[in-house]
Amino acid sequence: MWVKGRGQGTGRKSVHLYQPGNSMMHHLHPFVKLFLVISFSISVIFIQSTLLLFIVDCFIIIFMKRTGVSFISTLKLFRWIFMLIASIVFIDIFLGFWIPHSGEVMFHIWSPYLPIHRQSLYYAARSALWVICFSSWATMLLRTTSPGDFVTGLVEAGFPYKAAITVLIALRYIPLVQVEMESISMAQELRGSLASKGRGVRHLYRVLKDRVSTFLVIIFRQGLHMAISLEKRGFGLKKTRSSVRSIGFKPRDTHVLMVSLVCLAFLVLYSSGFLPIPMLPPVSSIFLPTG
């Protein structure tokens, strides 16, 4: 299982996300799983209703529970992404302070000079719900698919094996960077070089400087190690790749693919207003009625 733990006698942390299981998601073809991740992540962009986005996220969380993937562990795994989204939400909400617009003011914070606009709340909630949708699907793909099956399945589906390896590296890159960042941050705290306590703008600047510089160093270092490893293995010398084990499409994969296509078409057509179904009311009109 891909968990954070001690390495094989090295004391280093390893990132192993694959978790063997017997759920339906484990037995799906890797191409079908990748299609679900990409298609649902793109389709939610067309969804304008935050209430519908929230309902979709609830269904995804229930599906994660059925596959044995913990939603709490997903939040912990992608918590630095959610920290970034929280900062984006903060900027979206308070953007009305500096950019005057005719958006409706929902309420004020502390004083009449700090208005919170309906449009700012809408974009903030929509961004957060979209990230939850994408990170949840990506986590299910990583937790239910072994790296070897993933590459083999994409190659069988007609993908060039270079593209399959590239997609696999991209999906595993974020957890690798996350664990390395935690290790370096812990080492900085033990040395006393990380500003762990304090308040004020100066403290915030020090924390951001340490985090951003650490993040950039990790990205370049991991990229260099990955490039050296691929070069030593002669990656890309041959255009084809053989595999001992064949996965193959099963009737279950075809059924899931067809059902997902129907669901995606419904979401896109409903959000675009092409279906004769009443649109869901805005969340603000339910919890923050105006008038």
mmCIF file of N, CA and C in Angstrom, residues 106-183:
data_model
loop_
_atom_site.group_PDB
_atom_site.id
_atom_site.type_symbol
_atom_site.label_atom_id
_atom_site.label_comp_id
_atom_site.label_asym_id
_atom_site.label_seq_id
_atom_site.Cartn_x
_atom_site.Cartn_y
_atom_site.Cartn_z
ATOM 1 N N MET A 106 -23.872 40.909 -0.081
ATOM 2 C CA MET A 106 -24.598 39.965 0.760
ATOM 3 C C MET A 106 -24.607 40.409 2.216
ATOM 4 N N PHE A 107 -23.423 40.768 2.731
ATOM 5 C CA PHE A 107 -23.323 41.232 4.115
ATOM 6 C C PHE A 107 -21.998 41.965 4.258
ATOM 7 N N HIS A 108 -21.762 42.514 5.424
ATOM 8 C CA HIS A 108 -20.537 43.249 5.719
ATOM 9 C C HIS A 108 -19.802 42.574 6.875
ATOM 10 N N ILE A 109 -18.487 42.723 6.867
ATOM 11 C CA ILE A 109 -17.651 42.197 7.941
ATOM 12 C C ILE A 109 -17.111 43.367 8.745
ATOM 13 N N TRP A 110 -17.501 43.419 9.994
ATOM 14 C CA TRP A 110 -17.007 44.385 10.968
ATOM 15 C C TRP A 110 -17.479 45.811 10.710
ATOM 16 N N SER A 111 -17.472 46.226 9.452
ATOM 17 C CA SER A 111 -17.845 47.612 9.173
ATOM 18 C C SER A 111 -18.434 47.701 7.770
ATOM 19 N N PRO A 112 -19.137 48.788 7.451
ATOM 20 C CA PRO A 112 -19.689 48.946 6.096
ATOM 21 C C PRO A 112 -18.627 49.044 5.007
ATOM 22 N N TYR A 113 -17.362 49.233 5.399
ATOM 23 C CA TYR A 113 -16.298 49.358 4.408
ATOM 24 C C TYR A 113 -15.744 47.993 3.972
ATOM 25 N N LEU A 114 -16.249 46.914 4.561
ATOM 26 C CA LEU A 114 -15.797 45.570 4.202
ATOM 27 C C LEU A 114 -16.976 44.756 3.675
ATOM 28 N N PRO A 115 -17.413 45.026 2.439
ATOM 29 C CA PRO A 115 -18.578 44.308 1.897
ATOM 30 C C PRO A 115 -18.180 42.953 1.312
ATOM 31 N N ILE A 116 -19.078 42.008 1.419
ATOM 32 C CA ILE A 116 -18.920 40.696 0.798
ATOM 33 C C ILE A 116 -19.970 40.585 -0.302
ATOM 34 N N HIS A 117 -19.514 40.443 -1.541
ATOM 35 C CA HIS A 117 -20.410 40.432 -2.686
ATOM 36 C C HIS A 117 -20.862 39.009 -3.015
ATOM 37 N N ARG A 118 -22.028 38.905 -3.594
ATOM 38 C CA ARG A 118 -22.578 37.614 -3.992
ATOM 39 C C ARG A 118 -21.694 36.935 -5.043
ATOM 40 N N GLN A 119 -21.191 37.714 -5.997
ATOM 41 C CA GLN A 119 -20.366 37.139 -7.053
ATOM 42 C C GLN A 119 -19.061 36.578 -6.500
ATOM 43 N N SER A 120 -18.477 37.261 -5.521
ATOM 44 C CA SER A 120 -17.236 36.771 -4.920
ATOM 45 C C SER A 120 -17.461 35.452 -4.198
ATOM 46 N N LEU A 121 -18.547 35.355 -3.441
ATOM 47 C CA LEU A 121 -18.866 34.102 -2.762
ATOM 48 C C LEU A 121 -19.106 32.972 -3.762
ATOM 49 N N TYR A 122 -19.740 33.305 -4.866
ATOM 50 C CA TYR A 122 -20.053 32.290 -5.877
ATOM 51 C C TYR A 122 -18.778 31.699 -6.475
ATOM 52 N N TYR A 123 -17.857 32.562 -6.916
ATOM 53 C CA TYR A 123 -16.631 32.060 -7.536
ATOM 54 C C TYR A 123 -15.742 31.344 -6.523
ATOM 55 N N ALA A 124 -15.749 31.799 -5.277
ATOM 56 C CA ALA A 124 -14.945 31.139 -4.251
ATOM 57 C C ALA A 124 -15.456 29.726 -3.984
ATOM 58 N N ALA A 125 -16.771 29.583 -3.809
ATOM 59 C CA ALA A 125 -17.348 28.260 -3.552
ATOM 60 C C ALA A 125 -17.181 27.340 -4.756
ATOM 61 N N ARG A 126 -17.336 27.885 -5.947
ATOM 62 C CA ARG A 126 -17.204 27.071 -7.167
ATOM 63 C C ARG A 126 -15.778 26.554 -7.327
ATOM 64 N N SER A 127 -14.792 27.383 -7.039
ATOM 65 C CA SER A 127 -13.396 26.946 -7.142
ATOM 66 C C SER A 127 -13.096 25.832 -6.145
ATOM 67 N N ALA A 128 -13.560 25.997 -4.906
ATOM 68 C CA ALA A 128 -13.301 24.987 -3.883
ATOM 69 C C ALA A 128 -13.971 23.656 -4.231
ATOM 70 N N LEU A 129 -15.212 23.688 -4.702
ATOM 71 C CA LEU A 129 -15.923 22.457 -5.049
ATOM 72 C C LEU A 129 -15.292 21.769 -6.255
ATOM 73 N N TRP A 130 -14.783 22.551 -7.213
ATOM 74 C CA TRP A 130 -14.118 21.950 -8.368
ATOM 75 C C TRP A 130 -12.844 21.226 -7.954
ATOM 76 N N VAL A 131 -12.075 21.809 -7.048
ATOM 77 C CA VAL A 131 -10.840 21.167 -6.598
ATOM 78 C C VAL A 131 -11.149 19.885 -5.827
ATOM 79 N N ILE A 132 -12.211 19.904 -5.016
ATOM 80 C CA ILE A 132 -12.606 18.694 -4.297
ATOM 81 C C ILE A 132 -12.965 17.580 -5.280
ATOM 82 N N CYS A 133 -13.676 17.929 -6.340
ATOM 83 C CA CYS A 133 -14.064 16.935 -7.352
ATOM 84 C C CYS A 133 -12.836 16.340 -8.030
ATOM 85 N N PHE A 134 -11.931 17.186 -8.485
ATOM 86 C CA PHE A 134 -10.754 16.689 -9.197
ATOM 87 C C PHE A 134 -9.849 15.868 -8.285
ATOM 88 N N SER A 135 -9.556 16.374 -7.081
ATOM 89 C CA SER A 135 -8.654 15.661 -6.176
ATOM 90 C C SER A 135 -9.243 14.327 -5.737
ATOM 91 N N SER A 136 -10.568 14.265 -5.570
ATOM 92 C CA SER A 136 -11.200 13.007 -5.161
ATOM 93 C C SER A 136 -11.084 11.953 -6.255
ATOM 94 N N TRP A 137 -11.377 12.337 -7.505
ATOM 95 C CA TRP A 137 -11.262 11.381 -8.608
ATOM 96 C C TRP A 137 -9.813 10.955 -8.807
ATOM 97 N N ALA A 138 -8.876 11.899 -8.715
ATOM 98 C CA ALA A 138 -7.463 11.555 -8.891
ATOM 99 C C ALA A 138 -6.989 10.607 -7.794
ATOM 100 N N THR A 139 -7.457 10.823 -6.555
ATOM 101 C CA THR A 139 -7.071 9.939 -5.459
ATOM 102 C C THR A 139 -7.622 8.538 -5.667
ATOM 103 N N MET A 140 -8.876 8.440 -6.119
ATOM 104 C CA MET A 140 -9.443 7.113 -6.386
ATOM 105 C C MET A 140 -8.668 6.392 -7.480
ATOM 106 N N LEU A 141 -8.236 7.126 -8.498
ATOM 107 C CA LEU A 141 -7.440 6.510 -9.561
ATOM 108 C C LEU A 141 -6.122 5.987 -9.018
ATOM 109 N N LEU A 142 -5.449 6.771 -8.185
ATOM 110 C CA LEU A 142 -4.149 6.370 -7.661
ATOM 111 C C LEU A 142 -4.266 5.231 -6.657
ATOM 112 N N ARG A 143 -5.311 5.273 -5.821
ATOM 113 C CA ARG A 143 -5.456 4.262 -4.773
ATOM 114 C C ARG A 143 -5.935 2.915 -5.305
ATOM 115 N N THR A 144 -6.567 2.892 -6.454
ATOM 116 C CA THR A 144 -7.150 1.644 -6.958
ATOM 117 C C THR A 144 -6.434 1.096 -8.182
ATOM 118 N N THR A 145 -5.341 1.713 -8.603
ATOM 119 C CA THR A 145 -4.636 1.272 -9.813
ATOM 120 C C THR A 145 -3.151 1.160 -9.522
ATOM 121 N N SER A 146 -2.598 -0.010 -9.770
ATOM 122 C CA SER A 146 -1.154 -0.167 -9.616
ATOM 123 C C SER A 146 -0.443 0.503 -10.789
ATOM 124 N N PRO A 147 0.774 0.990 -10.585
ATOM 125 C CA PRO A 147 1.485 1.671 -11.680
ATOM 126 C C PRO A 147 1.654 0.806 -12.926
ATOM 127 N N GLY A 148 1.957 -0.493 -12.723
ATOM 128 C CA GLY A 148 2.127 -1.362 -13.880
ATOM 129 C C GLY A 148 0.843 -1.559 -14.663
ATOM 130 N N ASP A 149 -0.273 -1.769 -13.951
ATOM 131 C CA ASP A 149 -1.560 -1.925 -14.636
ATOM 132 C C ASP A 149 -1.972 -0.641 -15.345
ATOM 133 N N PHE A 150 -1.641 0.492 -14.748
ATOM 134 C CA PHE A 150 -2.014 1.768 -15.356
ATOM 135 C C PHE A 150 -1.340 1.938 -16.716
ATOM 136 N N VAL A 151 -0.034 1.714 -16.757
ATOM 137 C CA VAL A 151 0.698 1.873 -18.016
ATOM 138 C C VAL A 151 0.251 0.820 -19.031
ATOM 139 N N THR A 152 0.105 -0.427 -18.578
ATOM 140 C CA THR A 152 -0.318 -1.495 -19.492
ATOM 141 C C THR A 152 -1.703 -1.232 -20.062
ATOM 142 N N GLY A 153 -2.627 -0.767 -19.220
ATOM 143 C CA GLY A 153 -3.980 -0.494 -19.682
ATOM 144 C C GLY A 153 -4.041 0.618 -20.711
ATOM 145 N N LEU A 154 -3.276 1.687 -20.489
ATOM 146 C CA LEU A 154 -3.280 2.781 -21.456
ATOM 147 C C LEU A 154 -2.634 2.371 -22.773
ATOM 148 N N VAL A 155 -1.578 1.563 -22.694
ATOM 149 C CA VAL A 155 -0.937 1.093 -23.929
ATOM 150 C C VAL A 155 -1.890 0.196 -24.705
ATOM 151 N N GLU A 156 -2.639 -0.662 -23.990
ATOM 152 C CA GLU A 156 -3.617 -1.517 -24.667
ATOM 153 C C GLU A 156 -4.745 -0.704 -25.289
ATOM 154 N N ALA A 157 -5.058 0.453 -24.682
ATOM 155 C CA ALA A 157 -6.120 1.302 -25.225
ATOM 156 C C ALA A 157 -5.664 2.128 -26.421
ATOM 157 N N GLY A 158 -4.387 2.022 -26.796
ATOM 158 C CA GLY A 158 -3.891 2.736 -27.966
ATOM 159 C C GLY A 158 -3.012 3.927 -27.656
ATOM 160 N N PHE A 159 -2.754 4.201 -26.366
ATOM 161 C CA PHE A 159 -1.877 5.308 -26.007
ATOM 162 C C PHE A 159 -0.425 4.928 -26.296
ATOM 163 N N PRO A 160 0.398 5.860 -26.787
ATOM 164 C CA PRO A 160 1.838 5.603 -26.836
ATOM 165 C C PRO A 160 2.372 5.410 -25.419
ATOM 166 N N TYR A 161 3.296 4.476 -25.256
ATOM 167 C CA TYR A 161 3.733 4.178 -23.898
ATOM 168 C C TYR A 161 4.476 5.359 -23.269
ATOM 169 N N LYS A 162 5.046 6.246 -24.103
ATOM 170 C CA LYS A 162 5.655 7.458 -23.551
ATOM 171 C C LYS A 162 4.595 8.343 -22.904
ATOM 172 N N ALA A 163 3.454 8.483 -23.587
ATOM 173 C CA ALA A 163 2.367 9.289 -23.023
ATOM 174 C C ALA A 163 1.811 8.649 -21.760
ATOM 175 N N ALA A 164 1.718 7.305 -21.734
ATOM 176 C CA ALA A 164 1.208 6.618 -20.548
ATOM 177 C C ALA A 164 2.127 6.829 -19.349
ATOM 178 N N ILE A 165 3.424 6.709 -19.568
ATOM 179 C CA ILE A 165 4.379 6.940 -18.481
ATOM 180 C C ILE A 165 4.327 8.393 -18.028
ATOM 181 N N THR A 166 4.172 9.319 -18.964
ATOM 182 C CA THR A 166 4.104 10.743 -18.620
ATOM 183 C C THR A 166 2.898 11.045 -17.746
ATOM 184 N N VAL A 167 1.736 10.474 -18.084
ATOM 185 C CA VAL A 167 0.535 10.682 -17.271
ATOM 186 C C VAL A 167 0.719 10.091 -15.883
ATOM 187 N N LEU A 168 1.323 8.911 -15.798
ATOM 188 C CA LEU A 168 1.563 8.284 -14.502
ATOM 189 C C LEU A 168 2.484 9.134 -13.638
ATOM 190 N N ILE A 169 3.536 9.663 -14.233
ATOM 191 C CA ILE A 169 4.461 10.512 -13.481
ATOM 192 C C ILE A 169 3.759 11.773 -12.996
ATOM 193 N N ALA A 170 2.918 12.358 -13.856
ATOM 194 C CA ALA A 170 2.204 13.576 -13.464
ATOM 195 C C ALA A 170 1.267 13.323 -12.292
ATOM 196 N N LEU A 171 0.591 12.168 -12.271
ATOM 197 C CA LEU A 171 -0.333 11.865 -11.184
ATOM 198 C C LEU A 171 0.395 11.565 -9.879
ATOM 199 N N ARG A 172 1.588 11.000 -9.964
ATOM 200 C CA ARG A 172 2.335 10.647 -8.754
ATOM 201 C C ARG A 172 3.270 11.756 -8.297
ATOM 202 N N TYR A 173 3.396 12.802 -9.080
ATOM 203 C CA TYR A 173 4.364 13.850 -8.761
ATOM 204 C C TYR A 173 3.926 14.662 -7.543
ATOM 205 N N ILE A 174 2.624 14.985 -7.469
ATOM 206 C CA ILE A 174 2.131 15.814 -6.366
ATOM 207 C C ILE A 174 2.325 15.133 -5.014
ATOM 208 N N PRO A 175 1.941 13.841 -4.835
ATOM 209 C CA PRO A 175 2.209 13.209 -3.536
ATOM 210 C C PRO A 175 3.686 13.118 -3.196
ATOM 211 N N LEU A 176 4.531 12.877 -4.196
ATOM 212 C CA LEU A 176 5.970 12.839 -3.936
ATOM 213 C C LEU A 176 6.473 14.177 -3.412
ATOM 214 N N VAL A 177 6.068 15.238 -4.067
ATOM 215 C CA VAL A 177 6.483 16.579 -3.644
ATOM 216 C C VAL A 177 5.936 16.896 -2.260
ATOM 217 N N GLN A 178 4.698 16.450 -1.975
ATOM 218 C CA GLN A 178 4.086 16.722 -0.681
ATOM 219 C C GLN A 178 4.897 16.112 0.459
ATOM 220 N N VAL A 179 5.292 14.850 0.331
ATOM 221 C CA VAL A 179 6.038 14.180 1.396
ATOM 222 C C VAL A 179 7.430 14.773 1.537
ATOM 223 N N GLU A 180 8.084 15.069 0.427
ATOM 224 C CA GLU A 180 9.406 15.685 0.504
ATOM 225 C C GLU A 180 9.333 17.059 1.160
ATOM 226 N N MET A 181 8.278 17.796 0.871
ATOM 227 C CA MET A 181 8.112 19.115 1.471
ATOM 228 C C MET A 181 7.910 19.007 2.978
ATOM 229 N N GLU A 182 7.166 17.992 3.421
ATOM 230 C CA GLU A 182 6.982 17.785 4.853
ATOM 231 C C GLU A 182 8.298 17.427 5.529
ATOM 232 N N SER A 183 9.103 16.597 4.881
ATOM 233 C CA SER A 183 10.392 16.208 5.460
ATOM 234 C C SER A 183 11.312 17.410 5.619
#
